[in-house]
PDB file of C-alpha atoms in Angstrom:
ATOM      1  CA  UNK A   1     -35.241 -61.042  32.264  1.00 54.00           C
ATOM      2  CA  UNK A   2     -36.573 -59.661  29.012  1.00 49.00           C
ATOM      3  CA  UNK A   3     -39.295 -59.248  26.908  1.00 51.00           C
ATOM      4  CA  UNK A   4     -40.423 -59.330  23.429  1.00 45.00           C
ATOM      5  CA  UNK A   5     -39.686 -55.930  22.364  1.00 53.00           C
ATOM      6  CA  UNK A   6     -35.899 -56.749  23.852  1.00 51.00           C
ATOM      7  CA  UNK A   7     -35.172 -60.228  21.924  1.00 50.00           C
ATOM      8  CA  UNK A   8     -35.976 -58.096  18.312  1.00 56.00           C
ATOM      9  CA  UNK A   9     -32.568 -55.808  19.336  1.00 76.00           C
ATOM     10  CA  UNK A  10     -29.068 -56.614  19.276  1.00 88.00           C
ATOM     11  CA  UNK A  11     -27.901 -56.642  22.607  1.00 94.00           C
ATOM     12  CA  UNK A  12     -24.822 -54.877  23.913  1.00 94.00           C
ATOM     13  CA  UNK A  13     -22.150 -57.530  25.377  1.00 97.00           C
ATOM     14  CA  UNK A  14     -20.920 -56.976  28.910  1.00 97.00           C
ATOM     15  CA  UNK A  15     -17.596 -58.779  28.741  1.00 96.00           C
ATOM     16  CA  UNK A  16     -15.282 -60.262  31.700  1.00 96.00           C
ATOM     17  CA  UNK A  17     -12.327 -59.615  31.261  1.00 92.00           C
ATOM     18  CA  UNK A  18      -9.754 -62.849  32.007  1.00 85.00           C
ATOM     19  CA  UNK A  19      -6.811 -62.247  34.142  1.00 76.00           C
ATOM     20  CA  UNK A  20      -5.015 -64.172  37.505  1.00 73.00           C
ATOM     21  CA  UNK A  21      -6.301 -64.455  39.809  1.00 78.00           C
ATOM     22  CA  UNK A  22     -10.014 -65.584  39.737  1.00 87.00           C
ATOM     23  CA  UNK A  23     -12.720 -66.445  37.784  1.00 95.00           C
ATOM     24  CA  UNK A  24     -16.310 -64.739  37.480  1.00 97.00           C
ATOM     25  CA  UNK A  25     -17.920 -68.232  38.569  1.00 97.00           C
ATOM     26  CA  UNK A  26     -16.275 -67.622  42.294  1.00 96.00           C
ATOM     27  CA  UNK A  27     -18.575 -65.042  44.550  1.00 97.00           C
ATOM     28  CA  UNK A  28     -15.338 -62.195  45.518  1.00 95.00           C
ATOM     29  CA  UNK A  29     -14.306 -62.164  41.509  1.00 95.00           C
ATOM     30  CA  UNK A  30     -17.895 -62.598  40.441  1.00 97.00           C
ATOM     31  CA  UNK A  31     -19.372 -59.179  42.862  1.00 97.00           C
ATOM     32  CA  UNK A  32     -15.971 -57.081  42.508  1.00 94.00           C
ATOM     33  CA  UNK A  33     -15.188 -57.579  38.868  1.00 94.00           C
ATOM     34  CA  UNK A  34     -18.713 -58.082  37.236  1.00 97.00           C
ATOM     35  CA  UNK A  35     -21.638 -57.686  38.821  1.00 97.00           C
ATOM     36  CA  UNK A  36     -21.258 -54.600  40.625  1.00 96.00           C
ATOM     37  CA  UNK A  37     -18.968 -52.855  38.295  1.00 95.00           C
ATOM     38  CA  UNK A  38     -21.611 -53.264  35.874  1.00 96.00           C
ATOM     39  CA  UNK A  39     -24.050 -51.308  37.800  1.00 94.00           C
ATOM     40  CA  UNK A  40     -21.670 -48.558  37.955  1.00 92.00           C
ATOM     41  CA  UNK A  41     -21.229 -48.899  33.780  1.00 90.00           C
ATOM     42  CA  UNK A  42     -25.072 -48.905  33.557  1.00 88.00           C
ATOM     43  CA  UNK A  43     -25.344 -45.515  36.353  1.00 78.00           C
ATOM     44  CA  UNK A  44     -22.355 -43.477  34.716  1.00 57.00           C
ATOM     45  CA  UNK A  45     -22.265 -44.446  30.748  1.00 52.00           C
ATOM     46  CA  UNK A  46     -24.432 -43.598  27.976  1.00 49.00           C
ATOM     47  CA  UNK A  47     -26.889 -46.440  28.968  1.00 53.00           C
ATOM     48  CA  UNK A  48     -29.583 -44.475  30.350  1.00 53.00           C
ATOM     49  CA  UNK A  49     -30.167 -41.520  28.158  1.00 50.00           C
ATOM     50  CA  UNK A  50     -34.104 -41.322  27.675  1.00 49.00           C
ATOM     51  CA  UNK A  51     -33.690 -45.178  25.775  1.00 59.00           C
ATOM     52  CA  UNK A  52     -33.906 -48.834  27.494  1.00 73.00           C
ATOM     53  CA  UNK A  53     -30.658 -51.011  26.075  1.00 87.00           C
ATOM     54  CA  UNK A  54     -30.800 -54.500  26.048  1.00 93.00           C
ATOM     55  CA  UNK A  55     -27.303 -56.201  27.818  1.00 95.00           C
ATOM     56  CA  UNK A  56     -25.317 -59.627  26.934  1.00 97.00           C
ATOM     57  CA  UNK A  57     -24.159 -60.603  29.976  1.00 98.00           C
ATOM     58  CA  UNK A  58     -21.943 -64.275  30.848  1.00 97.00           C
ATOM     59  CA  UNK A  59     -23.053 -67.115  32.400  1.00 98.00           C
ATOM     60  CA  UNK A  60     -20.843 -67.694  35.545  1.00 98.00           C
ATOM     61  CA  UNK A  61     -22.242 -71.052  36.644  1.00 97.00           C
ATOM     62  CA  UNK A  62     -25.153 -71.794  38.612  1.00 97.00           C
ATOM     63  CA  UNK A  63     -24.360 -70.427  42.155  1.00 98.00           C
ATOM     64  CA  UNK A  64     -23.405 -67.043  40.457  1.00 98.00           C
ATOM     65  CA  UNK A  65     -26.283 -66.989  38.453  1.00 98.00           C
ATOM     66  CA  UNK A  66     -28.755 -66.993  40.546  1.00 98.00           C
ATOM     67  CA  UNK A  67     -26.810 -63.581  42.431  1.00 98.00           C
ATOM     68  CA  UNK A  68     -26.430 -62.491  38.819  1.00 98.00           C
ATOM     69  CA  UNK A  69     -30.280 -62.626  37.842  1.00 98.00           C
ATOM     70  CA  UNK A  70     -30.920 -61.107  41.598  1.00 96.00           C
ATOM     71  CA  UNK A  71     -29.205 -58.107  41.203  1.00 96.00           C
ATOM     72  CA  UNK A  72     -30.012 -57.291  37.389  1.00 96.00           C
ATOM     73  CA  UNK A  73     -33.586 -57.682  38.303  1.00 94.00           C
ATOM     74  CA  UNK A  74     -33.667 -56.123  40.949  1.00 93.00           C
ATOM     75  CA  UNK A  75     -32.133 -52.447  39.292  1.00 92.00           C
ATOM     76  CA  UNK A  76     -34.450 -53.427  36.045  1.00 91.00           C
ATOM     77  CA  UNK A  77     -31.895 -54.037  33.435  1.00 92.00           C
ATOM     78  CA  UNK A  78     -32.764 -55.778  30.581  1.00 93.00           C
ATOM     79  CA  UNK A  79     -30.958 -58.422  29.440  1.00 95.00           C
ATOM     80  CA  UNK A  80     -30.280 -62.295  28.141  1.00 97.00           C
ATOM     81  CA  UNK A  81     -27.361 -65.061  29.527  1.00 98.00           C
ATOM     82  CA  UNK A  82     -24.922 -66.378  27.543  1.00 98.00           C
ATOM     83  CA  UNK A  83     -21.532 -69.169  27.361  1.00 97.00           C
ATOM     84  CA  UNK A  84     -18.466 -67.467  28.149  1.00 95.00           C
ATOM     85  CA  UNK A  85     -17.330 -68.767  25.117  1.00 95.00           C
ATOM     86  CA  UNK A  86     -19.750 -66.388  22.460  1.00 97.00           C
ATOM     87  CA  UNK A  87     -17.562 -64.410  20.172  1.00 97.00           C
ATOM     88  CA  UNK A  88     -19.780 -61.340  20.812  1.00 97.00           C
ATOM     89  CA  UNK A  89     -17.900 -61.104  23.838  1.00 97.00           C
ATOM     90  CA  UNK A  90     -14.671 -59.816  21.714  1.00 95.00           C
ATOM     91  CA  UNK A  91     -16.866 -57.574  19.140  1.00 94.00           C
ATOM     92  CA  UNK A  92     -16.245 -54.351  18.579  1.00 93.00           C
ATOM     93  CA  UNK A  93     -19.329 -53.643  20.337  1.00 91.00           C
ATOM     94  CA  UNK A  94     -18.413 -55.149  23.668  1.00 96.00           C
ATOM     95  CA  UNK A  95     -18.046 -53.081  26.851  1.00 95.00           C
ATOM     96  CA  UNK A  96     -14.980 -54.339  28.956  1.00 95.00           C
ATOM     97  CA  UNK A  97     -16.296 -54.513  32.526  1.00 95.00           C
ATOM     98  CA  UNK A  98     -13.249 -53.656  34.619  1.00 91.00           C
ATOM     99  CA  UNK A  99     -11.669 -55.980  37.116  1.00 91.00           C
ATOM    100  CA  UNK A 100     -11.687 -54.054  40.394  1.00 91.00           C
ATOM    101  CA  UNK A 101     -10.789 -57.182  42.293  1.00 90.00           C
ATOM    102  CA  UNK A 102      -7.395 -57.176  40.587  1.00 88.00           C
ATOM    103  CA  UNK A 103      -6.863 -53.734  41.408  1.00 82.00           C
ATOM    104  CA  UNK A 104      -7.357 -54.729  45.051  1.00 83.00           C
ATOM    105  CA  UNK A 105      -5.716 -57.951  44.962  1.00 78.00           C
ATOM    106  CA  UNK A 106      -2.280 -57.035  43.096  1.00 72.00           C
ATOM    107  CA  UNK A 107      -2.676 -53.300  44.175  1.00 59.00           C
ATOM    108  CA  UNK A 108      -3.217 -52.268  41.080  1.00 46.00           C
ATOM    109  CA  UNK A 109      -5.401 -52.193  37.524  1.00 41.00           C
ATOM    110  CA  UNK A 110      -3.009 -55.671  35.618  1.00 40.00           C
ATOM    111  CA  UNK A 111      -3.987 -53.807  32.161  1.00 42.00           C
ATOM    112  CA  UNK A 112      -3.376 -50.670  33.140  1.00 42.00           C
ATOM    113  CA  UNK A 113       0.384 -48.658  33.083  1.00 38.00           C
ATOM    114  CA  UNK A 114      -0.650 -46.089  35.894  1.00 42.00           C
ATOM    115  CA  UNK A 115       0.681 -45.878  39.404  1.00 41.00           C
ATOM    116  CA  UNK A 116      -0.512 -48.509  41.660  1.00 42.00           C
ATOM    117  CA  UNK A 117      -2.095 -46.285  44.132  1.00 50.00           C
ATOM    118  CA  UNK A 118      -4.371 -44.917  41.988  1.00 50.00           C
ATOM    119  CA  UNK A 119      -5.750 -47.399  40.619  1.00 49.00           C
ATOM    120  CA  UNK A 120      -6.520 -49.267  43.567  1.00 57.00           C
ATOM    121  CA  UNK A 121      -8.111 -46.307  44.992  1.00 64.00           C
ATOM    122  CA  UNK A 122      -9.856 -45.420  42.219  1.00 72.00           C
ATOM    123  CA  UNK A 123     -11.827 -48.985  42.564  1.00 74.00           C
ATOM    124  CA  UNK A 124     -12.806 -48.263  46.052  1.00 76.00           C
ATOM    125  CA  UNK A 125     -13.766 -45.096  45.462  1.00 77.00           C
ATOM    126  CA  UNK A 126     -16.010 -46.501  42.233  1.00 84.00           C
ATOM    127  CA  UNK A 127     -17.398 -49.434  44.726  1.00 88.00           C
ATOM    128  CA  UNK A 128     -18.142 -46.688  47.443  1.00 85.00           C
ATOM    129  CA  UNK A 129     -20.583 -44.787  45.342  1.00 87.00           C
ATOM    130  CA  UNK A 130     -22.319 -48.436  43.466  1.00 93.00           C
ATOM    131  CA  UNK A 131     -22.106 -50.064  47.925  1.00 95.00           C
ATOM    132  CA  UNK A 132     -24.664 -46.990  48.268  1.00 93.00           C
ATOM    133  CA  UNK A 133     -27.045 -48.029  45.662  1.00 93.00           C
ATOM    134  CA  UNK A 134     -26.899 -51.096  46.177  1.00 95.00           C
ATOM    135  CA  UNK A 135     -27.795 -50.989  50.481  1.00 95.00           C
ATOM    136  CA  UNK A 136     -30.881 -48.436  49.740  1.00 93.00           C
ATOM    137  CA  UNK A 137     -32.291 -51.338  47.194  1.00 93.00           C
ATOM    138  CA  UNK A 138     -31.562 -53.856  49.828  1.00 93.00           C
ATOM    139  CA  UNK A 139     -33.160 -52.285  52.731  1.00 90.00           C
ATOM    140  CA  UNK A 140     -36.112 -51.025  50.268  1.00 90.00           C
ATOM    141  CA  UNK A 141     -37.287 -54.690  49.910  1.00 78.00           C
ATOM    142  CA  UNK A 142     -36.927 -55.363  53.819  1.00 77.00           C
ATOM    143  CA  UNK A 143     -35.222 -54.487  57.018  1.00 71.00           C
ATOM    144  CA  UNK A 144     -32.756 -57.129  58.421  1.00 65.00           C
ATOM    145  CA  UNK A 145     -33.768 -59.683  60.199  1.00 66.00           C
ATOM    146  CA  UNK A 146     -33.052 -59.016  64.298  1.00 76.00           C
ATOM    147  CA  UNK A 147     -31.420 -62.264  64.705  1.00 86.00           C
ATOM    148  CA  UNK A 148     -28.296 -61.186  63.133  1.00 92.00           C
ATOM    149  CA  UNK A 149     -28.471 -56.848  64.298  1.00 92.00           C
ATOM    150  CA  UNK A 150     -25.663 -56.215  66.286  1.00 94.00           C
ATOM    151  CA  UNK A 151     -23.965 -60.072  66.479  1.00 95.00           C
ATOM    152  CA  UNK A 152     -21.211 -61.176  65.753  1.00 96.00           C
ATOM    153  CA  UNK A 153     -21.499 -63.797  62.947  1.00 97.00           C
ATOM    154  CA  UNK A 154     -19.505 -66.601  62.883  1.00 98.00           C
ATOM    155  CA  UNK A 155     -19.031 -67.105  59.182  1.00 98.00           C
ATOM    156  CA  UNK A 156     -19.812 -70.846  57.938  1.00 98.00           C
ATOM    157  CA  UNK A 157     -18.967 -71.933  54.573  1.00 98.00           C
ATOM    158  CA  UNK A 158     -21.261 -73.746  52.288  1.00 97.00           C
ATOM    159  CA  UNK A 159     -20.834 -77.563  50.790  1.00 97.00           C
ATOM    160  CA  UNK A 160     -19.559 -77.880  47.686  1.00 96.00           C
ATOM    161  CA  UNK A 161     -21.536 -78.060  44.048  1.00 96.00           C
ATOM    162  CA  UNK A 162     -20.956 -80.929  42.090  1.00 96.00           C
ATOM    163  CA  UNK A 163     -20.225 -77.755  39.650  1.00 97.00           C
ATOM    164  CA  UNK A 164     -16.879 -76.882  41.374  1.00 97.00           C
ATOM    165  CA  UNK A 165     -15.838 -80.439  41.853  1.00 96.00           C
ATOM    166  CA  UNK A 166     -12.498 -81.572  40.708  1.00 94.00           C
ATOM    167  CA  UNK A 167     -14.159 -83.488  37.593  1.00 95.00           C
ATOM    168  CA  UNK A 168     -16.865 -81.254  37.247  1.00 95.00           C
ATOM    169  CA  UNK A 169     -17.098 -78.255  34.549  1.00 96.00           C
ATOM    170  CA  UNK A 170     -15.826 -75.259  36.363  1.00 96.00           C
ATOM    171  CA  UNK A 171     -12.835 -72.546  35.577  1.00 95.00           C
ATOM    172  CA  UNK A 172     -11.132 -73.115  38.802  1.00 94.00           C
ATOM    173  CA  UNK A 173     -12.227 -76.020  41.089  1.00 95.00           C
ATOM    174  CA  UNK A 174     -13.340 -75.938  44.752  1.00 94.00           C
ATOM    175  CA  UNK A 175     -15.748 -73.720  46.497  1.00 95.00           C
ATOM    176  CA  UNK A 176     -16.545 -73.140  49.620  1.00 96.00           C
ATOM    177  CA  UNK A 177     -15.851 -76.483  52.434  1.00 96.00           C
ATOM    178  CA  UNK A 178     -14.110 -77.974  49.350  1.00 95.00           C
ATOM    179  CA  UNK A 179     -11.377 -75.467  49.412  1.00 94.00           C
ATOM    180  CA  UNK A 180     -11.286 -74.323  53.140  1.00 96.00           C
ATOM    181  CA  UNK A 181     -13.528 -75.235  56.142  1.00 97.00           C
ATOM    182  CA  UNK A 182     -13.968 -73.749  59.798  1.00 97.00           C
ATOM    183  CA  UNK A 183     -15.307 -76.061  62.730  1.00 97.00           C
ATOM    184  CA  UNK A 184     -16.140 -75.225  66.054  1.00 97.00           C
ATOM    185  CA  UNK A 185     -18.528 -72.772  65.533  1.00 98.00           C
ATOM    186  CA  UNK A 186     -21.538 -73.783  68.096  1.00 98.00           C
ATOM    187  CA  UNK A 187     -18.605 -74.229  70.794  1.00 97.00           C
ATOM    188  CA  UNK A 188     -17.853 -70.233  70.150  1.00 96.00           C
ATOM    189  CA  UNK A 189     -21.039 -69.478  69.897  1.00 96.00           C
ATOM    190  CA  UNK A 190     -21.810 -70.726  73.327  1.00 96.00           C
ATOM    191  CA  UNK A 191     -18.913 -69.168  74.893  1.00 95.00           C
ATOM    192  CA  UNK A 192     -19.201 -66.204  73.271  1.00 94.00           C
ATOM    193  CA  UNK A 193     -22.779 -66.100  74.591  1.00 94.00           C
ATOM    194  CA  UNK A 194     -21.572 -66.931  78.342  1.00 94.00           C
ATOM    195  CA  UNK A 195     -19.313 -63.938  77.917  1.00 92.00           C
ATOM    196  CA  UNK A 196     -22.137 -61.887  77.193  1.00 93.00           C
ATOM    197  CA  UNK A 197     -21.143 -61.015  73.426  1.00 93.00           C
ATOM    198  CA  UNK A 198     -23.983 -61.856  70.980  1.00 94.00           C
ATOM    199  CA  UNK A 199     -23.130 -64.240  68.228  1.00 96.00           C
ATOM    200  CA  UNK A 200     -24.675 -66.220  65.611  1.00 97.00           C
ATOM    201  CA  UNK A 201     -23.662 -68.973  63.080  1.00 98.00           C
ATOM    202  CA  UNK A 202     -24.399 -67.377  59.631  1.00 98.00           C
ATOM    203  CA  UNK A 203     -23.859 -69.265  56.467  1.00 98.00           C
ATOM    204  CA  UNK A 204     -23.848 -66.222  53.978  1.00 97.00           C
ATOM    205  CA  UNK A 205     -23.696 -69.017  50.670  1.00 96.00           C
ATOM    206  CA  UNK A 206     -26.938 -70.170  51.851  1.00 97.00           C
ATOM    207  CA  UNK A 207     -28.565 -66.803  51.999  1.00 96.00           C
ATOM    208  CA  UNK A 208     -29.995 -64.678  48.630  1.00 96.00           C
ATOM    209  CA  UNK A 209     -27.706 -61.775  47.682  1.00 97.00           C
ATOM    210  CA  UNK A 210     -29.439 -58.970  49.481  1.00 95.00           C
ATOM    211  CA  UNK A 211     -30.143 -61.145  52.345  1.00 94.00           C
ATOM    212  CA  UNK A 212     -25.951 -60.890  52.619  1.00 96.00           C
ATOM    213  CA  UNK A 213     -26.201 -57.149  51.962  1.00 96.00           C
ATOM    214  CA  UNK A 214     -28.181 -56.340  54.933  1.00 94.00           C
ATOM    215  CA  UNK A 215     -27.084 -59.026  57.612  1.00 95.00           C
ATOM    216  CA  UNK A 216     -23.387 -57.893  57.025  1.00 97.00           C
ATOM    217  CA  UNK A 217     -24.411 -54.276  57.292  1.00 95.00           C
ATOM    218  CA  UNK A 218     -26.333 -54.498  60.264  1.00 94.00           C
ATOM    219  CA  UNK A 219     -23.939 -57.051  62.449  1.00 96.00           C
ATOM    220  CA  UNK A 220     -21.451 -56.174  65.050  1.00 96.00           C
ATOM    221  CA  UNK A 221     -18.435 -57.797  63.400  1.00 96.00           C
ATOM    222  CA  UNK A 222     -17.092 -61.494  61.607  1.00 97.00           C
ATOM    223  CA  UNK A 223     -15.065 -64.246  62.372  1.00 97.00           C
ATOM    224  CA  UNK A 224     -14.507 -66.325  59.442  1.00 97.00           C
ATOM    225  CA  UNK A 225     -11.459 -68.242  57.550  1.00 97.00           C
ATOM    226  CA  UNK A 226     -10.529 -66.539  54.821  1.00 95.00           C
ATOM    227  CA  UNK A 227     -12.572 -66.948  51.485  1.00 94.00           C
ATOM    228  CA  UNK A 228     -14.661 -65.380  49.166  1.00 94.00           C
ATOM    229  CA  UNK A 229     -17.194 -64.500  51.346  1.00 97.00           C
ATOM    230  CA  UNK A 230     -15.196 -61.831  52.834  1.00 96.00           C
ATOM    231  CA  UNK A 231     -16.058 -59.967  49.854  1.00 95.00           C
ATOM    232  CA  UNK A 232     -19.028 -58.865  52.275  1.00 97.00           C
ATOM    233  CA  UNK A 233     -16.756 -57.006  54.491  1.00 96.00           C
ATOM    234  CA  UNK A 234     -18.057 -53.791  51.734  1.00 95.00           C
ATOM    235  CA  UNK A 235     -21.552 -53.989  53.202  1.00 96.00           C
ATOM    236  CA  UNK A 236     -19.824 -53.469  56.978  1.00 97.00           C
ATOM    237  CA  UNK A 237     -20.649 -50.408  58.837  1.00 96.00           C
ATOM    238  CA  UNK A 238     -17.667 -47.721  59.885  1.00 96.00           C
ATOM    239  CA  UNK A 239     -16.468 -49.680  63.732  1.00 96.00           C
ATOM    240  CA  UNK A 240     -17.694 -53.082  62.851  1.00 96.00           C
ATOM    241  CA  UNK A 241     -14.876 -55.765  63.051  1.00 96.00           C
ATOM    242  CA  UNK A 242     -13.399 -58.790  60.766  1.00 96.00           C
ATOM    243  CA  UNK A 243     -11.538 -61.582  62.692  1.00 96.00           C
ATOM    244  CA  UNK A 244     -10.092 -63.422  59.762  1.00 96.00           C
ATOM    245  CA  UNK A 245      -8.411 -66.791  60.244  1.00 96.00           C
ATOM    246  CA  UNK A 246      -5.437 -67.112  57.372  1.00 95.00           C
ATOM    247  CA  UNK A 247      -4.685 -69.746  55.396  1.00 92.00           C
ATOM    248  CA  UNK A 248      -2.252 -70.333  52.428  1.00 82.00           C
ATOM    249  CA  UNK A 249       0.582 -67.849  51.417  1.00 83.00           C
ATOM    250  CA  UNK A 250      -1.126 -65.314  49.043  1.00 81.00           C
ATOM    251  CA  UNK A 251      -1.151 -61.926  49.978  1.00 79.00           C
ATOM    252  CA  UNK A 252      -3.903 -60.558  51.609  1.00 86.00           C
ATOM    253  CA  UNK A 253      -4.344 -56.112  50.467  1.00 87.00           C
ATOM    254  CA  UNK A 254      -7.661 -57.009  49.238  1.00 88.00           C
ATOM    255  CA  UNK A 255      -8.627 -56.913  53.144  1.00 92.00           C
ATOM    256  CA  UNK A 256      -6.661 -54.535  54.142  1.00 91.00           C
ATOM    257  CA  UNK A 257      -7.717 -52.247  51.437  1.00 89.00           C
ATOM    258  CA  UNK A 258     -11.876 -53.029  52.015  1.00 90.00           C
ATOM    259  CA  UNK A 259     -11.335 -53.224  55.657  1.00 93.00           C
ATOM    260  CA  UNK A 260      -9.681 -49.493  55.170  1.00 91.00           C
ATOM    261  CA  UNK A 261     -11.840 -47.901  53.222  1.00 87.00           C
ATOM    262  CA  UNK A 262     -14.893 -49.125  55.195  1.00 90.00           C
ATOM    263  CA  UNK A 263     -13.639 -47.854  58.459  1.00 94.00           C
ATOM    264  CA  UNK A 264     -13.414 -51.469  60.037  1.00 96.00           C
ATOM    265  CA  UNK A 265     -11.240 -53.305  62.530  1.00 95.00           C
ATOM    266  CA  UNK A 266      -9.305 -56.008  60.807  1.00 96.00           C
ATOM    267  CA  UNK A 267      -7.441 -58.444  62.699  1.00 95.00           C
ATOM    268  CA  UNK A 268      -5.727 -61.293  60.570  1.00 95.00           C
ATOM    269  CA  UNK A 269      -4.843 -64.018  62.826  1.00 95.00           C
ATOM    270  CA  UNK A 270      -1.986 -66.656  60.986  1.00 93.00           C
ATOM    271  CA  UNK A 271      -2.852 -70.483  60.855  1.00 93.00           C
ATOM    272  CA  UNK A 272      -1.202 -70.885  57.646  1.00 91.00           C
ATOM    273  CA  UNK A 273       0.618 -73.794  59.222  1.00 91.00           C
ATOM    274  CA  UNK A 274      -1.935 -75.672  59.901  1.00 93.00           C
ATOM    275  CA  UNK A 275      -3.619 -76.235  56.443  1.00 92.00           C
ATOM    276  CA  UNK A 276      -7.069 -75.468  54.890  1.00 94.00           C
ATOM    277  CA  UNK A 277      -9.517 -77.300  57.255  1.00 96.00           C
ATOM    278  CA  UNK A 278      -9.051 -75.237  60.407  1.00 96.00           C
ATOM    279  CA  UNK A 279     -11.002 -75.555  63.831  1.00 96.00           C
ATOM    280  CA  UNK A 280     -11.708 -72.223  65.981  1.00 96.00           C
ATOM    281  CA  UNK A 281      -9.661 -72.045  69.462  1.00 93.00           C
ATOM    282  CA  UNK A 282      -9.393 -70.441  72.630  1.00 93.00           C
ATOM    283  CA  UNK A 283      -6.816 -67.885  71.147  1.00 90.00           C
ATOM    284  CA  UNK A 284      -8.712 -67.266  68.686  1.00 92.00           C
ATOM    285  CA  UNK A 285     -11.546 -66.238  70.903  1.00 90.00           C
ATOM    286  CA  UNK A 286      -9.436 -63.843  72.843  1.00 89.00           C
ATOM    287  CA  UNK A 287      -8.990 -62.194  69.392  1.00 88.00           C
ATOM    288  CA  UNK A 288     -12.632 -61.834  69.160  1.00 87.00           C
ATOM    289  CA  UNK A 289     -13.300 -60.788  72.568  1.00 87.00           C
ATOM    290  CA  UNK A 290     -10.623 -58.403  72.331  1.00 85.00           C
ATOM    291  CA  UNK A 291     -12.186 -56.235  69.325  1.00 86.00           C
ATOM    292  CA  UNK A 292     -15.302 -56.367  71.495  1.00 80.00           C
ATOM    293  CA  UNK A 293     -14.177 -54.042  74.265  1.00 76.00           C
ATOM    294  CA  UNK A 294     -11.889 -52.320  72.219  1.00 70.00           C
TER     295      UNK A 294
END
């Protein structure tokens, strides 16, 4: 993480910025408005001009973390962790990561007075160019696995920290199963299979970051209820498909707009009715089957 020569200089803070909704400790606000918008601050500023800066960056929890230390290591940044809380955060010296997940979930930059339009597409185009990067790192350290080429995954979400419990010490409570859960998913594996369509269970929470990257790239298409998660829809290839399962009454651009600019197939199938803990049914199968011949 750093060195020596790095704890001796005063290190640059890389600050999230607050806004509704979302916090940097859940994975969609964590990769669209930190992580990888930082990569694309360290590739386009005046970061990497013949000197090696030292970054502040915030801790966002344990499971975010661990993605966080992944990915800075990976691309060699140097840096050190620290509270959301530290005052450096608002110093004059403090780089304001943008929030591209706001611009794709209210259509717009929140703190800035352009025209929605641009703004959103101005993020995708900014998370086009740092999606390259980041797939020719992921397939440098290994090719993806051939259990999950071509499949269809059938998207599982992972138990809940004691972290994002309702009295533990998170921003926002719940994660994953906690907030919204999807049975049934060796049943539509199996008849998936009969059918003759390839499909695995795939729990991407229980995976490393660039383990995601390149299983989400390389599959056929997802069926999953919607969630952070989805967030992976950016590694898809142009063709691949996203069978979402919807839950709750907030709007849902953010997969429109990824699911556009990636070139995919997005069908959103409504359960909001039905609550947060859903099961997978023979309707929804059709759905799936469906994108698969068409």
């Amino acid at each position: 993480m750093s060195d020596l020569n790095d704890s001796c200089r005063v290190p640059i803070p890389l600050s999230f910025q607050p806004g509704l909704p979302g916090s940097a400790e859940h994975y969609f606000h964590f990769l669209l408005g930190y992580i990888l918008p930082i990569l694309q601050i360290l590739d386009v500023g005046c970061y990497r001009q013949g000197r090696r800066e030292h970054f502040l960056v915030r801790s966002c929890g344990p499971v975010m973390d661990a993605v966080l230390d992944e990915v800075l290591q990976a691309f060699g940044v140097s840096y050190e962790k620290s509270s959301a809380s530290d005052p450096r955060y608002s110093s004059s010296t403090a780089v304001k990561v943008p929030r591209w997940d706001l611009s794709l979930f209210l259509g717009g930059d929140a703190s800035s007075t352009g025209s929605v339009d641009t703004f959103h597409s101005d993020s995708l185009h900014r998370l086009g160019d740092v999606r390259g990067q980041v797939l020719d790192l992921a397939y440098s350290k290994r090719s993806v696995p051939d259990q999950y080429a071509d499949k269809i995954l059938l998207l599982k979400r992972s138990a809940e920290p004691d972290f994002y419990r309702s009295d533990g010490v998170a921003e926002i409570a719940r994660y994953g199963v906690g907030r919204r859960s999807l049975s049934g998913l060796n049943w539509a594996k199996d008849v998936l299979t009969a059918a003759g369509h390839a499909a695995e269970i795939y729990e991407p929470g229980a995976h490393t970051f660039f383990d995601q990257v390149r299983t989400f790239h390389a599959c056929r298409g997802i069926v999953g209820i919607r969630g952070a998660e989805l967030a992976n829809m950016l590694w898809m290839k142009r063709g691949a498909f996203s069978v979402v399962l919807n839950v709750g009454n907030a709007p849902y651009r953010h997969l429109d707009y990824l699911s556009d600019h990636q070139g995919l197939h997005l069908e959103v199938l409504d359960r909001r009715a039905e609550g947060p803990h859903l099961s997978l049914k023979a309707s929804d199968l059709a759905a799936i089957q469906g994108e698969m011949t068409a």
